[in-house]
PDB file of C-alpha atoms in Angstrom:
ATOM      1  CA  MET C  42      81.074 115.156 141.711  1.00 59.00           C
ATOM      2  CA  PRO C  43      79.355 117.996 143.558  1.00 65.00           C
ATOM      3  CA  ALA C  44      77.066 120.123 141.367  1.00 72.00           C
ATOM      4  CA  SER C  45      78.952 123.293 142.345  1.00 73.00           C
ATOM      5  CA  PHE C  46      82.177 121.928 140.785  1.00 65.00           C
ATOM      6  CA  SER C  47      82.951 122.169 137.109  1.00 65.00           C
ATOM      7  CA  TYR C  48      85.847 120.987 135.028  1.00 60.00           C
ATOM      8  CA  SER C  49      87.798 123.504 133.018  1.00 61.00           C
ATOM      9  CA  ASN C  50      88.760 122.663 129.489  1.00 63.00           C
ATOM     10  CA  ALA C  51      92.340 121.721 130.217  1.00 60.00           C
ATOM     11  CA  LEU C  52      94.405 121.946 127.077  1.00 61.00           C
ATOM     12  CA  SER C  53      97.957 120.907 126.538  1.00 62.00           C
ATOM     13  CA  THR C  54     100.462 123.631 125.747  1.00 64.00           C
ATOM     14  CA  ASN C  55     101.955 121.280 123.136  1.00 70.00           C
ATOM     15  CA  PRO C  56      99.127 119.131 121.743  1.00 70.00           C
ATOM     16  CA  VAL C  57      99.981 116.333 119.333  1.00 71.00           C
ATOM     17  CA  THR C  58      98.400 117.061 115.955  1.00 73.00           C
ATOM     18  CA  PHE C  59      98.586 114.820 112.915  1.00 68.00           C
ATOM     19  CA  SER C  60      96.657 114.123 109.724  1.00 73.00           C
ATOM     20  CA  VAL C  61      94.965 110.791 109.228  1.00 69.00           C
ATOM     21  CA  ARG C  62      94.076 109.332 105.847  1.00 68.00           C
ATOM     22  CA  SER C  63      91.998 106.216 105.477  1.00 66.00           C
ATOM     23  CA  GLY C  64      89.174 104.872 103.385  1.00 62.00           C
ATOM     24  CA  SER C  65      88.135 102.501 106.175  1.00 66.00           C
ATOM     25  CA  VAL C  66      85.066 103.188 108.283  1.00 68.00           C
ATOM     26  CA  ILE C  67      86.376 100.834 110.968  1.00 72.00           C
ATOM     27  CA  TYR C  68      89.551 102.884 111.222  1.00 74.00           C
ATOM     28  CA  TYR C  69      87.591 106.117 111.765  1.00 77.00           C
ATOM     29  CA  ARG C  70      85.348 104.472 114.346  1.00 79.00           C
ATOM     30  CA  PHE C  71      88.489 103.371 116.199  1.00 81.00           C
ATOM     31  CA  LEU C  72      89.916 106.884 115.887  1.00 82.00           C
ATOM     32  CA  PHE C  73      86.788 108.394 117.482  1.00 84.00           C
ATOM     33  CA  LEU C  74      87.089 105.848 120.295  1.00 85.00           C
ATOM     34  CA  VAL C  75      90.703 106.919 120.905  1.00 84.00           C
ATOM     35  CA  LEU C  76      89.635 110.577 120.995  1.00 85.00           C
ATOM     36  CA  ALA C  77      86.876 109.754 123.507  1.00 89.00           C
ATOM     37  CA  ILE C  78      89.375 107.864 125.671  1.00 89.00           C
ATOM     38  CA  ASP C  79      91.721 110.872 125.468  1.00 86.00           C
ATOM     39  CA  LYS C  80      88.964 113.129 126.863  1.00 87.00           C
ATOM     40  CA  TYR C  81      88.137 110.556 129.535  1.00 91.00           C
ATOM     41  CA  VAL C  82      91.777 110.295 130.661  1.00 90.00           C
ATOM     42  CA  THR C  83      92.023 114.101 130.806  1.00 87.00           C
ATOM     43  CA  ARG C  84      88.944 114.266 133.039  1.00 89.00           C
ATOM     44  CA  VAL C  85      90.224 111.487 135.319  1.00 93.00           C
ATOM     45  CA  MET C  86      93.578 113.257 135.685  1.00 91.00           C
ATOM     46  CA  GLN C  87      91.795 116.539 136.468  1.00 88.00           C
ATOM     47  CA  ALA C  88      89.577 114.853 139.061  1.00 89.00           C
ATOM     48  CA  THR C  89      92.665 113.460 140.770  1.00 92.00           C
ATOM     49  CA  HIS C  90      94.405 116.821 140.637  1.00 89.00           C
ATOM     50  CA  TYR C  91      91.381 118.570 142.185  1.00 86.00           C
ATOM     51  CA  GLY C  92      91.140 115.911 144.908  1.00 89.00           C
ATOM     52  CA  VAL C  93      87.758 114.629 143.772  1.00 89.00           C
ATOM     53  CA  ILE C  94      88.993 111.044 143.375  1.00 93.00           C
ATOM     54  CA  THR C  95      91.816 109.161 145.055  1.00 95.00           C
ATOM     55  CA  THR C  96      94.980 107.937 143.374  1.00 94.00           C
ATOM     56  CA  PRO C  97      93.903 104.267 143.613  1.00 96.00           C
ATOM     57  CA  ALA C  98      90.569 105.209 141.979  1.00 96.00           C
ATOM     58  CA  LYS C  99      92.475 107.090 139.253  1.00 96.00           C
ATOM     59  CA  ASN C 100      94.647 104.043 138.617  1.00 96.00           C
ATOM     60  CA  SER C 101      91.573 101.832 138.412  1.00 96.00           C
ATOM     61  CA  TYR C 102      89.800 104.155 135.941  1.00 96.00           C
ATOM     62  CA  LEU C 103      92.902 104.515 133.772  1.00 95.00           C
ATOM     63  CA  GLY C 104      93.492 100.748 133.863  1.00 95.00           C
ATOM     64  CA  GLU C 105      89.979 100.177 132.534  1.00 94.00           C
ATOM     65  CA  ALA C 106      90.568 102.757 129.771  1.00 92.00           C
ATOM     66  CA  VAL C 107      93.805 101.023 128.764  1.00 91.00           C
ATOM     67  CA  LYS C 108      92.022  97.659 128.729  1.00 92.00           C
ATOM     68  CA  LEU C 109      89.289  99.064 126.457  1.00 87.00           C
ATOM     69  CA  CYS C 110      91.848 100.633 124.118  1.00 85.00           C
ATOM     70  CA  ARG C 111      93.890  97.420 123.878  1.00 86.00           C
ATOM     71  CA  SER C 112      90.735  95.418 123.222  1.00 85.00           C
ATOM     72  CA  ALA C 113      89.770  97.774 120.386  1.00 81.00           C
ATOM     73  CA  ILE C 114      93.274  97.628 118.891  1.00 78.00           C
ATOM     74  CA  SER C 115      93.216  93.838 119.056  1.00 78.00           C
ATOM     75  CA  MET C 116      89.823  93.702 117.338  1.00 74.00           C
ATOM     76  CA  CYS C 117      90.910  96.084 114.576  1.00 71.00           C
ATOM     77  CA  ALA C 118      94.154  94.172 114.034  1.00 69.00           C
ATOM     78  CA  SER C 119      92.303  90.877 113.687  1.00 67.00           C
ATOM     79  CA  TYR C 120      89.781  92.340 111.229  1.00 65.00           C
ATOM     80  CA  ARG C 121      91.657  92.172 107.988  1.00 64.00           C
ATOM     81  CA  HIS C 122      90.736  92.063 104.351  1.00 67.00           C
ATOM     82  CA  TYR C 123      90.558  88.715 102.614  1.00 71.00           C
ATOM     83  CA  ASP C 124      91.001  88.680  98.866  1.00 78.00           C
ATOM     84  CA  VAL C 125      87.853  86.673  98.261  1.00 82.00           C
ATOM     85  CA  ASP C 126      85.169  87.410  95.718  1.00 81.00           C
ATOM     86  CA  ARG C 127      81.704  86.005  95.108  1.00 80.00           C
ATOM     87  CA  ASN C 128      83.085  83.487  92.616  1.00 84.00           C
ATOM     88  CA  ASP C 129      85.290  82.035  95.363  1.00 86.00           C
ATOM     89  CA  ILE C 130      82.276  81.816  97.660  1.00 83.00           C
ATOM     90  CA  ALA C 131      80.182  80.117  94.956  1.00 82.00           C
ATOM     91  CA  ALA C 132      83.004  77.622  94.283  1.00 88.00           C
ATOM     92  CA  ASN C 133      83.532  77.148  98.041  1.00 87.00           C
ATOM     93  CA  ASN C 134      87.291  77.015  97.452  1.00 91.00           C
ATOM     94  CA  GLN C 135      90.038  77.155 100.098  1.00 92.00           C
ATOM     95  CA  ARG C 136      90.258  80.973 100.111  1.00 89.00           C
ATOM     96  CA  ALA C 137      86.532  81.206 100.808  1.00 87.00           C
ATOM     97  CA  ARG C 138      86.734  78.616 103.599  1.00 89.00           C
ATOM     98  CA  ASP C 139      89.712  80.425 105.178  1.00 88.00           C
ATOM     99  CA  ALA C 140      87.821  83.728 105.111  1.00 84.00           C
ATOM    100  CA  PHE C 141      84.698  82.171 106.648  1.00 84.00           C
ATOM    101  CA  GLU C 142      86.775  80.590 109.428  1.00 85.00           C
ATOM    102  CA  HIS C 143      88.533  83.855 110.212  1.00 81.00           C
ATOM    103  CA  TYR C 144      85.359  85.925 110.358  1.00 79.00           C
ATOM    104  CA  LYS C 145      83.530  83.222 112.294  1.00 82.00           C
ATOM    105  CA  LYS C 146      86.140  83.666 115.077  1.00 79.00           C
ATOM    106  CA  LEU C 147      85.286  87.377 115.070  1.00 72.00           C
ATOM    107  CA  GLN C 148      81.574  86.521 115.204  1.00 76.00           C
ATOM    108  CA  ILE C 149      80.997  88.144 111.808  1.00 76.00           C
ATOM    109  CA  ILE C 150      78.787  85.863 109.734  1.00 77.00           C
ATOM    110  CA  PRO C 151      77.692  87.255 106.363  1.00 77.00           C
ATOM    111  CA  THR C 152      74.136  86.573 105.296  1.00 80.00           C
ATOM    112  CA  LYS C 153      73.214  85.033 101.944  1.00 79.00           C
ATOM    113  CA  GLU C 154      72.018  88.494 100.806  1.00 82.00           C
ATOM    114  CA  HIS C 155      75.416  90.037 101.619  1.00 75.00           C
ATOM    115  CA  ILE C 156      77.240  87.300  99.706  1.00 75.00           C
ATOM    116  CA  GLU C 157      74.925  87.684  96.701  1.00 73.00           C
ATOM    117  CA  GLY C 158      75.415  91.445  96.783  1.00 73.00           C
ATOM    118  CA  THR C 159      71.738  92.289  97.079  1.00 79.00           C
ATOM    119  CA  VAL C 160      72.334  93.882 100.506  1.00 80.00           C
ATOM    120  CA  ARG C 161      75.332  95.962 101.592  1.00 77.00           C
ATOM    121  CA  ASN C 162      76.344  96.849 105.101  1.00 72.00           C
ATOM    122  CA  GLN C 163      75.258 100.384 105.991  1.00 74.00           C
ATOM    123  CA  PHE C 164      78.903 101.303 106.680  1.00 69.00           C
ATOM    124  CA  ALA C 165      80.285  99.726 103.506  1.00 70.00           C
ATOM    125  CA  PRO C 166      82.156 102.154 101.257  1.00 66.00           C
ATOM    126  CA  GLU C 167      81.002 102.917  97.753  1.00 70.00           C
ATOM    127  CA  ILE C 168      82.133 100.479  95.085  1.00 68.00           C
ATOM    128  CA  HIS C 169      84.604 101.966  92.617  1.00 65.00           C
ATOM    129  CA  SER C 170      86.357 100.378  89.686  1.00 65.00           C
ATOM    130  CA  SER C 171      90.047  99.551  89.953  1.00 66.00           C
ATOM    131  CA  ALA C 172      90.711 102.219  87.290  1.00 67.00           C
ATOM    132  CA  GLN C 173      89.113 104.882  89.523  1.00 61.00           C
ATOM    133  CA  ARG C 174      91.131 103.727  92.530  1.00 59.00           C
ATOM    134  CA  SER C 175      94.463 103.595  90.707  1.00 64.00           C
ATOM    135  CA  SER C 176      93.973 106.970  89.025  1.00 62.00           C
ATOM    136  CA  GLY C 177      93.036 108.687  92.290  1.00 57.00           C
ATOM    137  CA  ASP C 178      90.727 110.881  90.199  1.00 54.00           C
ATOM    138  CA  ARG C 179      88.648 112.717  92.799  1.00 52.00           C
ATOM    139  CA  SER C 180      86.193 113.938  90.174  1.00 49.00           C
ATOM    140  CA  GLN C 181      84.994 110.328  89.876  1.00 47.00           C
ATOM    141  CA  GLY C 182      84.101 110.339  93.574  1.00 47.00           C
ATOM    142  CA  TYR C 183      86.992 108.191  94.791  1.00 42.00           C
ATOM    143  CA  PHE C 184      89.344 109.555  97.393  1.00 44.00           C
ATOM    144  CA  GLU C 185      90.557 108.703 100.838  1.00 51.00           C
ATOM    145  CA  ALA C 186      89.195 111.071 103.441  1.00 51.00           C
ATOM    146  CA  GLU C 187      91.653 113.106 105.482  1.00 52.00           C
ATOM    147  CA  THR C 188      91.082 114.219 109.046  1.00 55.00           C
ATOM    148  CA  THR C 189      93.234 116.239 111.431  1.00 59.00           C
ATOM    149  CA  VAL C 190      93.370 114.880 114.955  1.00 59.00           C
ATOM    150  CA  THR C 191      94.619 116.684 118.062  1.00 59.00           C
ATOM    151  CA  LEU C 192      95.401 114.819 121.270  1.00 59.00           C
ATOM    152  CA  ASN C 193      96.075 116.681 124.510  1.00 55.00           C
ATOM    153  CA  VAL C 194      98.955 114.791 126.071  1.00 50.00           C
TER     154      VAL C 194
END
């Protein structure tokens, strides 16, 4: 792109806006990826419109963006919660073995410290009692975060 060119902030006249609620860090990381891809697609479309890149190049760039998005969706869909606790791990029962097999396929291998609970992942949410979760009492520090997202389509 020549230095004398600049992209304008193209905005849709009818952007899609919706609220998102989740207590999952993985979900928000995926959401930020989707927003980054949205900006990327906008820039690619602008570059094609301004004649900076060719239509075949546009199609190639957009194809790569779609591939990345599908890969991320696939990864998030395969990362699911297993109802396994430390007692199951200590007993090495079938639920624990199933969970280990599933996460091994995803290349997620917990360390002994994670299983013992002496170390938590830096992105792990705070631990709250089931009473706090079921009451939804925000004064106790438990609530699902809400974010508004706008996509320019």
